[in-house]
């Protein structure tokens, strides 16, 4: 029994689970909010521009039905007239549809935000399973949806009946008005009823939005075992660790290579190892190792040295000692001071020498035997 309770999904979703769900398109969405926004915008336009809508519809019908005999007997004229009517209809309807589309999109972004998931575009044939569909109907979620539908019918239906009953005298009074006045009056009354009914759907939205947020939170809940598995996957996955280490090594190598042009000298083995040293008098007590590498990395260091005209000195014992005993961005140890001093002296002579008289590279370097690891 304790194991069953431990596996119950009682824990809030972790950020990773929420991100994964968002990538699948699983976010809170309120269809009632989108429907209410659609109705509110439609009702506002209808109520605010009732006169213009009436005039536009009347003019459109008149132009469509008022045809001369010459137009009716000429197929070309009929086609042109039909094209003109289509253009007029588009001018009347398209702006209204654009406004409605923007309202629906804006309402959809209020809850859940913008989400584009290719996974949600893949058809899910399991939704066509009648058994699973019946289970959803008799579930707790289905019961809440039923309560919402009943609430919607009661609220909207009750307000609609109340409004119609309140305007019953005005409706019967339309009989005594002229057709044009009656139509305008009916448009205004219809717009008012439409607007109030649309506003009443906001009561459903106030219930539905928290309900949808609560539903998605319940759906994404995790058990303690799920959280442990997720942590193990993120922190203990050997593949992920290997990728992280590889990325760290690559970043470190790039930083190291970027420091090579700042070096004063490259010490080589001559081909197996390459070490870049820099000595800024007054800034550091001893030369600092900027870069080091073997084989291909050593070859790349030598290439950068050639590109930036950095002296390359073949000193195998010193190169091996520096490579094995000094880390990046560290000063050389005291035991190698004498050997590096010989190197700096040679560089000083090299700077002062003429092309005809080049100094000889020291044949022996003062590297302690214990630091001269053969490689």
PDB file of C-alpha atoms in Angstrom, residues 66-327:
ATOM      1  CA  UNK A  66     -31.881  45.705 -59.600  1.00  0.00           C
ATOM      2  CA  UNK A  67     -30.816  44.699 -63.101  1.00  0.00           C
ATOM      3  CA  UNK A  68     -31.754  46.303 -66.375  1.00  0.00           C
ATOM      4  CA  UNK A  69     -33.080  44.194 -69.238  1.00  0.00           C
ATOM      5  CA  UNK A  70     -29.910  44.915 -71.254  1.00  0.00           C
ATOM      6  CA  UNK A  71     -27.710  43.460 -68.493  1.00  0.00           C
ATOM      7  CA  UNK A  72     -29.948  40.429 -68.013  1.00  0.00           C
ATOM      8  CA  UNK A  73     -29.822  39.541 -71.728  1.00  0.00           C
ATOM      9  CA  UNK A  74     -26.046  39.921 -72.139  1.00  0.00           C
ATOM     10  CA  UNK A  75     -23.938  37.096 -70.591  1.00  0.00           C
ATOM     11  CA  UNK A  76     -20.809  39.282 -70.512  1.00  0.00           C
ATOM     12  CA  UNK A  77     -22.631  42.037 -68.622  1.00  0.00           C
ATOM     13  CA  UNK A  78     -24.019  39.466 -66.208  1.00  0.00           C
ATOM     14  CA  UNK A  79     -20.527  38.144 -65.509  1.00  0.00           C
ATOM     15  CA  UNK A  80     -19.170  41.639 -64.957  1.00  0.00           C
ATOM     16  CA  UNK A  81     -22.087  42.409 -62.656  1.00  0.00           C
ATOM     17  CA  UNK A  82     -21.470  39.200 -60.730  1.00  0.00           C
ATOM     18  CA  UNK A  83     -17.754  40.037 -60.366  1.00  0.00           C
ATOM     19  CA  UNK A  84     -18.663  43.520 -59.106  1.00  0.00           C
ATOM     20  CA  UNK A  85     -21.039  42.018 -56.542  1.00  0.00           C
ATOM     21  CA  UNK A  86     -18.305  39.610 -55.355  1.00  0.00           C
ATOM     22  CA  UNK A  87     -15.862  42.495 -54.915  1.00  0.00           C
ATOM     23  CA  UNK A  88     -18.464  44.461 -52.965  1.00  0.00           C
ATOM     24  CA  UNK A  89     -19.207  41.472 -50.750  1.00  0.00           C
ATOM     25  CA  UNK A  90     -15.474  40.968 -50.087  1.00  0.00           C
ATOM     26  CA  UNK A  91     -15.058  44.641 -49.153  1.00  0.00           C
ATOM     27  CA  UNK A  92     -17.895  44.264 -46.656  1.00  0.00           C
ATOM     28  CA  UNK A  93     -16.985  40.888 -45.167  1.00  0.00           C
ATOM     29  CA  UNK A  94     -13.172  40.534 -45.288  1.00  0.00           C
ATOM     30  CA  UNK A  95     -12.352  43.399 -42.844  1.00  0.00           C
ATOM     31  CA  UNK A  96     -14.875  41.961 -40.392  1.00  0.00           C
ATOM     32  CA  UNK A  97     -13.328  38.485 -40.640  1.00  0.00           C
ATOM     33  CA  UNK A  98      -9.819  39.927 -40.142  1.00  0.00           C
ATOM     34  CA  UNK A  99     -10.964  41.651 -36.951  1.00  0.00           C
ATOM     35  CA  UNK A 100     -12.514  38.402 -35.699  1.00  0.00           C
ATOM     36  CA  UNK A 101      -9.362  36.442 -36.524  1.00  0.00           C
ATOM     37  CA  UNK A 102      -7.177  38.888 -34.595  1.00  0.00           C
ATOM     38  CA  UNK A 103      -9.545  38.710 -31.626  1.00  0.00           C
ATOM     39  CA  UNK A 104      -9.449  34.896 -31.559  1.00  0.00           C
ATOM     40  CA  UNK A 105      -5.636  34.823 -31.833  1.00  0.00           C
ATOM     41  CA  UNK A 106      -5.240  37.408 -29.061  1.00  0.00           C
ATOM     42  CA  UNK A 107      -7.628  35.475 -26.813  1.00  0.00           C
ATOM     43  CA  UNK A 108      -5.692  32.270 -27.454  1.00  0.00           C
ATOM     44  CA  UNK A 109      -2.429  33.910 -26.385  1.00  0.00           C
ATOM     45  CA  UNK A 110      -3.870  35.094 -23.063  1.00  0.00           C
ATOM     46  CA  UNK A 111      -3.914  31.570 -21.611  1.00  0.00           C
ATOM     47  CA  UNK A 112      -0.948  29.362 -22.481  1.00  0.00           C
ATOM     48  CA  UNK A 113       0.869  31.862 -24.684  1.00  0.00           C
ATOM     49  CA  UNK A 114       2.238  31.204 -28.161  1.00  0.00           C
ATOM     50  CA  UNK A 115       3.070  27.564 -28.850  1.00  0.00           C
ATOM     51  CA  UNK A 116       4.035  25.937 -32.138  1.00  0.00           C
ATOM     52  CA  UNK A 117       4.458  22.189 -31.936  1.00  0.00           C
ATOM     53  CA  UNK A 118       4.971  19.885 -34.888  1.00  0.00           C
ATOM     54  CA  UNK A 119       4.005  16.957 -32.667  1.00  0.00           C
ATOM     55  CA  UNK A 120       0.502  18.352 -32.249  1.00  0.00           C
ATOM     56  CA  UNK A 121       0.105  18.273 -36.037  1.00  0.00           C
ATOM     57  CA  UNK A 122       0.614  14.508 -36.173  1.00  0.00           C
ATOM     58  CA  UNK A 123      -2.785  12.740 -36.261  1.00  0.00           C
ATOM     59  CA  UNK A 124      -3.620  10.804 -33.095  1.00  0.00           C
ATOM     60  CA  UNK A 125      -5.839   7.899 -34.119  1.00  0.00           C
ATOM     61  CA  UNK A 126      -6.276   6.851 -30.499  1.00  0.00           C
ATOM     62  CA  UNK A 127      -8.789   9.689 -30.147  1.00  0.00           C
ATOM     63  CA  UNK A 128     -11.072   7.757 -32.491  1.00  0.00           C
ATOM     64  CA  UNK A 129     -11.286   4.898 -30.008  1.00  0.00           C
ATOM     65  CA  UNK A 130     -14.937   4.822 -28.808  1.00  0.00           C
ATOM     66  CA  UNK A 131     -14.007   3.086 -25.544  1.00  0.00           C
ATOM     67  CA  UNK A 132     -11.492   5.751 -24.522  1.00  0.00           C
ATOM     68  CA  UNK A 133     -13.987   8.408 -25.598  1.00  0.00           C
ATOM     69  CA  UNK A 134     -16.658   6.865 -23.360  1.00  0.00           C
ATOM     70  CA  UNK A 135     -14.171   6.752 -20.473  1.00  0.00           C
ATOM     71  CA  UNK A 136     -13.535  10.492 -20.902  1.00  0.00           C
ATOM     72  CA  UNK A 137     -17.258  11.183 -20.776  1.00  0.00           C
ATOM     73  CA  UNK A 138     -17.761   9.318 -17.485  1.00  0.00           C
ATOM     74  CA  UNK A 139     -14.531  10.669 -15.941  1.00  0.00           C
ATOM     75  CA  UNK A 140     -14.186  13.539 -13.497  1.00  0.00           C
ATOM     76  CA  UNK A 141     -13.136  15.808 -16.363  1.00  0.00           C
ATOM     77  CA  UNK A 142     -16.226  14.821 -18.342  1.00  0.00           C
ATOM     78  CA  UNK A 143     -18.440  15.569 -15.345  1.00  0.00           C
ATOM     79  CA  UNK A 144     -16.931  19.036 -14.989  1.00  0.00           C
ATOM     80  CA  UNK A 145     -17.424  19.661 -18.710  1.00  0.00           C
ATOM     81  CA  UNK A 146     -21.081  18.668 -18.307  1.00  0.00           C
ATOM     82  CA  UNK A 147     -21.454  21.098 -15.388  1.00  0.00           C
ATOM     83  CA  UNK A 148     -19.895  23.826 -17.525  1.00  0.00           C
ATOM     84  CA  UNK A 149     -22.277  23.126 -20.427  1.00  0.00           C
ATOM     85  CA  UNK A 150     -25.290  23.217 -18.113  1.00  0.00           C
ATOM     86  CA  UNK A 151     -24.057  26.445 -16.536  1.00  0.00           C
ATOM     87  CA  UNK A 152     -23.589  27.975 -19.976  1.00  0.00           C
ATOM     88  CA  UNK A 153     -27.090  27.013 -21.067  1.00  0.00           C
ATOM     89  CA  UNK A 154     -28.650  28.326 -17.863  1.00  0.00           C
ATOM     90  CA  UNK A 155     -26.778  31.639 -17.832  1.00  0.00           C
ATOM     91  CA  UNK A 156     -26.976  32.504 -21.519  1.00  0.00           C
ATOM     92  CA  UNK A 157     -30.453  31.076 -22.004  1.00  0.00           C
ATOM     93  CA  UNK A 158     -31.824  32.777 -18.892  1.00  0.00           C
ATOM     94  CA  UNK A 159     -30.391  36.173 -19.840  1.00  0.00           C
ATOM     95  CA  UNK A 160     -31.644  35.808 -23.436  1.00  0.00           C
ATOM     96  CA  UNK A 161     -35.184  34.962 -22.363  1.00  0.00           C
ATOM     97  CA  UNK A 162     -35.190  37.827 -19.851  1.00  0.00           C
ATOM     98  CA  UNK A 163     -34.079  40.341 -22.509  1.00  0.00           C
ATOM     99  CA  UNK A 164     -36.642  39.178 -25.060  1.00  0.00           C
ATOM    100  CA  UNK A 165     -39.395  39.313 -22.486  1.00  0.00           C
ATOM    101  CA  UNK A 166     -38.369  42.820 -21.451  1.00  0.00           C
ATOM    102  CA  UNK A 167     -38.565  44.006 -25.085  1.00  0.00           C
ATOM    103  CA  UNK A 168     -41.785  42.200 -26.015  1.00  0.00           C
ATOM    104  CA  UNK A 169     -43.760  45.433 -26.281  1.00  0.00           C
ATOM    105  CA  UNK A 170     -41.126  47.029 -28.533  1.00  0.00           C
ATOM    106  CA  UNK A 171     -41.106  43.948 -30.750  1.00  0.00           C
ATOM    107  CA  UNK A 172     -44.867  44.022 -31.206  1.00  0.00           C
ATOM    108  CA  UNK A 173     -44.671  47.769 -31.822  1.00  0.00           C
ATOM    109  CA  UNK A 174     -42.576  47.196 -34.946  1.00  0.00           C
ATOM    110  CA  UNK A 175     -45.784  46.344 -36.792  1.00  0.00           C
ATOM    111  CA  UNK A 176     -46.895  49.964 -36.588  1.00  0.00           C
ATOM    112  CA  UNK A 177     -43.655  51.371 -38.043  1.00  0.00           C
ATOM    113  CA  UNK A 178     -42.623  51.748 -41.669  1.00  0.00           C
ATOM    114  CA  UNK A 179     -40.535  48.875 -43.083  1.00  0.00           C
ATOM    115  CA  UNK A 180     -37.308  50.894 -43.065  1.00  0.00           C
ATOM    116  CA  UNK A 181     -37.837  52.215 -39.540  1.00  0.00           C
ATOM    117  CA  UNK A 182     -38.857  48.770 -38.332  1.00  0.00           C
ATOM    118  CA  UNK A 183     -35.704  47.209 -39.768  1.00  0.00           C
ATOM    119  CA  UNK A 184     -33.451  49.856 -38.194  1.00  0.00           C
ATOM    120  CA  UNK A 185     -35.248  49.508 -34.874  1.00  0.00           C
ATOM    121  CA  UNK A 186     -34.942  45.720 -35.061  1.00  0.00           C
ATOM    122  CA  UNK A 187     -31.229  45.995 -35.855  1.00  0.00           C
ATOM    123  CA  UNK A 188     -30.629  48.128 -32.742  1.00  0.00           C
ATOM    124  CA  UNK A 189     -32.636  45.798 -30.500  1.00  0.00           C
ATOM    125  CA  UNK A 190     -30.897  42.735 -31.924  1.00  0.00           C
ATOM    126  CA  UNK A 191     -27.490  44.370 -31.459  1.00  0.00           C
ATOM    127  CA  UNK A 192     -28.279  45.165 -27.825  1.00  0.00           C
ATOM    128  CA  UNK A 193     -29.472  41.628 -27.096  1.00  0.00           C
ATOM    129  CA  UNK A 194     -26.454  40.184 -28.912  1.00  0.00           C
ATOM    130  CA  UNK A 195     -24.059  42.396 -26.946  1.00  0.00           C
ATOM    131  CA  UNK A 196     -25.569  41.510 -23.571  1.00  0.00           C
ATOM    132  CA  UNK A 197     -25.579  37.793 -24.395  1.00  0.00           C
ATOM    133  CA  UNK A 198     -21.955  38.000 -25.526  1.00  0.00           C
ATOM    134  CA  UNK A 199     -21.025  39.796 -22.302  1.00  0.00           C
ATOM    135  CA  UNK A 200     -22.779  37.083 -20.300  1.00  0.00           C
ATOM    136  CA  UNK A 201     -20.332  34.514 -21.688  1.00  0.00           C
ATOM    137  CA  UNK A 202     -17.619  36.261 -19.658  1.00  0.00           C
ATOM    138  CA  UNK A 203     -19.194  34.627 -16.595  1.00  0.00           C
ATOM    139  CA  UNK A 204     -18.418  31.249 -18.171  1.00  0.00           C
ATOM    140  CA  UNK A 205     -14.865  32.426 -18.959  1.00  0.00           C
ATOM    141  CA  UNK A 206     -14.290  33.321 -15.293  1.00  0.00           C
ATOM    142  CA  UNK A 207     -15.063  29.707 -14.480  1.00  0.00           C
ATOM    143  CA  UNK A 208     -13.370  28.050 -17.460  1.00  0.00           C
ATOM    144  CA  UNK A 209      -9.928  29.737 -17.400  1.00  0.00           C
ATOM    145  CA  UNK A 210      -9.020  28.650 -13.835  1.00  0.00           C
ATOM    146  CA  UNK A 211     -10.555  25.258 -14.603  1.00  0.00           C
ATOM    147  CA  UNK A 212      -8.299  24.746 -17.663  1.00  0.00           C
ATOM    148  CA  UNK A 213      -5.203  25.878 -15.753  1.00  0.00           C
ATOM    149  CA  UNK A 214      -6.077  23.495 -12.928  1.00  0.00           C
ATOM    150  CA  UNK A 215      -6.701  20.668 -15.422  1.00  0.00           C
ATOM    151  CA  UNK A 216      -3.308  21.012 -17.139  1.00  0.00           C
ATOM    152  CA  UNK A 217      -1.555  21.241 -13.755  1.00  0.00           C
ATOM    153  CA  UNK A 218      -3.237  18.026 -12.616  1.00  0.00           C
ATOM    154  CA  UNK A 219      -2.382  16.331 -15.903  1.00  0.00           C
ATOM    155  CA  UNK A 220       1.306  17.256 -15.579  1.00  0.00           C
ATOM    156  CA  UNK A 221       1.666  16.195 -11.948  1.00  0.00           C
ATOM    157  CA  UNK A 222       4.413  13.697 -11.213  1.00  0.00           C
ATOM    158  CA  UNK A 223       5.075  10.981  -8.704  1.00  0.00           C
ATOM    159  CA  UNK A 224       8.191  11.079  -6.569  1.00  0.00           C
ATOM    160  CA  UNK A 225       9.604   8.248  -8.644  1.00  0.00           C
ATOM    161  CA  UNK A 226       9.027  10.307 -11.809  1.00  0.00           C
ATOM    162  CA  UNK A 227      11.019  13.171 -10.300  1.00  0.00           C
ATOM    163  CA  UNK A 228      13.837  10.815  -9.291  1.00  0.00           C
ATOM    164  CA  UNK A 229      13.941   9.317 -12.778  1.00  0.00           C
ATOM    165  CA  UNK A 230      14.030  12.791 -14.305  1.00  0.00           C
ATOM    166  CA  UNK A 231      16.896  13.878 -12.066  1.00  0.00           C
ATOM    167  CA  UNK A 232      18.746  10.670 -12.882  1.00  0.00           C
ATOM    168  CA  UNK A 233      18.198  11.262 -16.580  1.00  0.00           C
ATOM    169  CA  UNK A 234      19.441  14.851 -16.380  1.00  0.00           C
ATOM    170  CA  UNK A 235      22.349  14.367 -13.980  1.00  0.00           C
ATOM    171  CA  UNK A 236      23.307  10.722 -14.288  1.00  0.00           C
ATOM    172  CA  UNK A 237      22.958  10.000 -17.962  1.00  0.00           C
ATOM    173  CA  UNK A 238      26.441   9.015 -19.201  1.00  0.00           C
ATOM    174  CA  UNK A 239      25.707  10.312 -22.696  1.00  0.00           C
ATOM    175  CA  UNK A 240      24.711  13.731 -21.394  1.00  0.00           C
ATOM    176  CA  UNK A 241      27.779  13.872 -19.153  1.00  0.00           C
ATOM    177  CA  UNK A 242      30.007  12.870 -22.038  1.00  0.00           C
ATOM    178  CA  UNK A 243      28.501  15.577 -24.241  1.00  0.00           C
ATOM    179  CA  UNK A 244      28.954  18.180 -21.499  1.00  0.00           C
ATOM    180  CA  UNK A 245      32.580  17.191 -20.977  1.00  0.00           C
ATOM    181  CA  UNK A 246      33.199  17.249 -24.726  1.00  0.00           C
ATOM    182  CA  UNK A 247      31.692  20.723 -24.972  1.00  0.00           C
ATOM    183  CA  UNK A 248      33.783  21.923 -22.038  1.00  0.00           C
ATOM    184  CA  UNK A 249      36.955  20.525 -23.602  1.00  0.00           C
ATOM    185  CA  UNK A 250      36.146  22.156 -26.923  1.00  0.00           C
ATOM    186  CA  UNK A 251      35.495  25.530 -25.280  1.00  0.00           C
ATOM    187  CA  UNK A 252      38.728  25.267 -23.293  1.00  0.00           C
ATOM    188  CA  UNK A 253      40.663  24.352 -26.457  1.00  0.00           C
ATOM    189  CA  UNK A 254      39.212  27.351 -28.306  1.00  0.00           C
ATOM    190  CA  UNK A 255      40.148  29.699 -25.459  1.00  0.00           C
ATOM    191  CA  UNK A 256      43.634  28.207 -25.391  1.00  0.00           C
ATOM    192  CA  UNK A 257      44.115  28.608 -29.137  1.00  0.00           C
ATOM    193  CA  UNK A 258      42.861  32.193 -28.940  1.00  0.00           C
ATOM    194  CA  UNK A 259      45.663  32.912 -26.439  1.00  0.00           C
ATOM    195  CA  UNK A 260      48.483  31.571 -28.645  1.00  0.00           C
ATOM    196  CA  UNK A 261      48.949  34.862 -30.600  1.00  0.00           C
ATOM    197  CA  UNK A 262      49.773  36.574 -27.273  1.00  0.00           C
ATOM    198  CA  UNK A 263      52.724  34.235 -26.625  1.00  0.00           C
ATOM    199  CA  UNK A 264      56.367  35.357 -26.759  1.00  0.00           C
ATOM    200  CA  UNK A 265      57.788  31.950 -27.703  1.00  0.00           C
ATOM    201  CA  UNK A 266      56.679  28.432 -28.653  1.00  0.00           C
ATOM    202  CA  UNK A 267      58.744  25.578 -27.200  1.00  0.00           C
ATOM    203  CA  UNK A 268      58.576  22.292 -29.152  1.00  0.00           C
ATOM    204  CA  UNK A 269      59.672  18.670 -28.855  1.00  0.00           C
ATOM    205  CA  UNK A 270      60.050  19.295 -31.915  1.00  0.00           C
ATOM    206  CA  UNK A 271      56.877  17.680 -33.347  1.00  0.00           C
ATOM    207  CA  UNK A 272      55.236  15.761 -30.517  1.00  0.00           C
ATOM    208  CA  UNK A 273      54.734  18.612 -28.034  1.00  0.00           C
ATOM    209  CA  UNK A 274      54.266  22.366 -28.325  1.00  0.00           C
ATOM    210  CA  UNK A 275      54.054  24.839 -25.441  1.00  0.00           C
ATOM    211  CA  UNK A 276      53.292  28.572 -25.663  1.00  0.00           C
ATOM    212  CA  UNK A 277      54.882  30.871 -23.056  1.00  0.00           C
ATOM    213  CA  UNK A 278      54.393  34.562 -22.335  1.00  0.00           C
ATOM    214  CA  UNK A 279      56.439  36.750 -20.046  1.00  0.00           C
ATOM    215  CA  UNK A 280      55.278  40.299 -19.299  1.00  0.00           C
ATOM    216  CA  UNK A 281      57.900  41.893 -17.084  1.00  0.00           C
ATOM    217  CA  UNK A 282      56.293  43.651 -14.159  1.00  0.00           C
ATOM    218  CA  UNK A 283      52.961  41.835 -14.552  1.00  0.00           C
ATOM    219  CA  UNK A 284      53.987  38.326 -13.505  1.00  0.00           C
ATOM    220  CA  UNK A 285      56.829  36.951 -11.440  1.00  0.00           C
ATOM    221  CA  UNK A 286      57.666  34.271 -14.008  1.00  0.00           C
ATOM    222  CA  UNK A 287      56.592  33.279 -17.550  1.00  0.00           C
ATOM    223  CA  UNK A 288      53.036  31.959 -17.855  1.00  0.00           C
ATOM    224  CA  UNK A 289      51.974  28.934 -19.897  1.00  0.00           C
ATOM    225  CA  UNK A 290      49.245  30.073 -22.311  1.00  0.00           C
ATOM    226  CA  UNK A 291      48.757  26.895 -24.363  1.00  0.00           C
ATOM    227  CA  UNK A 292      50.042  23.377 -24.708  1.00  0.00           C
ATOM    228  CA  UNK A 293      49.240  20.382 -26.831  1.00  0.00           C
ATOM    229  CA  UNK A 294      50.428  17.162 -28.367  1.00  0.00           C
ATOM    230  CA  UNK A 295      50.328  15.824 -31.919  1.00  0.00           C
ATOM    231  CA  UNK A 296      47.543  17.583 -33.897  1.00  0.00           C
ATOM    232  CA  UNK A 297      47.049  20.282 -31.262  1.00  0.00           C
ATOM    233  CA  UNK A 298      50.804  20.882 -31.213  1.00  0.00           C
ATOM    234  CA  UNK A 299      50.790  21.177 -34.998  1.00  0.00           C
ATOM    235  CA  UNK A 300      47.986  23.757 -34.814  1.00  0.00           C
ATOM    236  CA  UNK A 301      49.948  25.763 -32.219  1.00  0.00           C
ATOM    237  CA  UNK A 302      52.944  25.804 -34.534  1.00  0.00           C
ATOM    238  CA  UNK A 303      50.721  26.950 -37.429  1.00  0.00           C
ATOM    239  CA  UNK A 304      49.385  29.847 -35.345  1.00  0.00           C
ATOM    240  CA  UNK A 305      52.939  30.743 -34.346  1.00  0.00           C
ATOM    241  CA  UNK A 306      53.940  30.925 -38.005  1.00  0.00           C
ATOM    242  CA  UNK A 307      50.887  33.043 -38.848  1.00  0.00           C
ATOM    243  CA  UNK A 308      51.682  35.548 -36.080  1.00  0.00           C
ATOM    244  CA  UNK A 309      55.490  35.452 -36.442  1.00  0.00           C
ATOM    245  CA  UNK A 310      56.111  33.999 -32.986  1.00  0.00           C
ATOM    246  CA  UNK A 311      59.583  32.415 -32.477  1.00  0.00           C
ATOM    247  CA  UNK A 312      59.567  28.617 -32.292  1.00  0.00           C
ATOM    248  CA  UNK A 313      62.413  27.046 -30.310  1.00  0.00           C
ATOM    249  CA  UNK A 314      63.188  23.333 -30.312  1.00  0.00           C
ATOM    250  CA  UNK A 315      63.935  22.389 -26.721  1.00  0.00           C
ATOM    251  CA  UNK A 316      62.693  18.796 -26.208  1.00  0.00           C
ATOM    252  CA  UNK A 317      63.510  18.419 -22.470  1.00  0.00           C
ATOM    253  CA  UNK A 318      62.018  21.786 -21.623  1.00  0.00           C
ATOM    254  CA  UNK A 319      58.938  21.197 -23.806  1.00  0.00           C
ATOM    255  CA  UNK A 320      58.287  17.851 -22.124  1.00  0.00           C
ATOM    256  CA  UNK A 321      58.746  19.294 -18.639  1.00  0.00           C
ATOM    257  CA  UNK A 322      56.433  22.223 -19.317  1.00  0.00           C
ATOM    258  CA  UNK A 323      53.800  20.014 -20.935  1.00  0.00           C
ATOM    259  CA  UNK A 324      53.664  17.504 -18.084  1.00  0.00           C
ATOM    260  CA  UNK A 325      54.181  19.730 -15.029  1.00  0.00           C
ATOM    261  CA  UNK A 326      52.580  23.116 -15.781  1.00  0.00           C
ATOM    262  CA  UNK A 327      48.856  23.760 -16.206  1.00  0.00           C
TER     263      UNK A 327
END
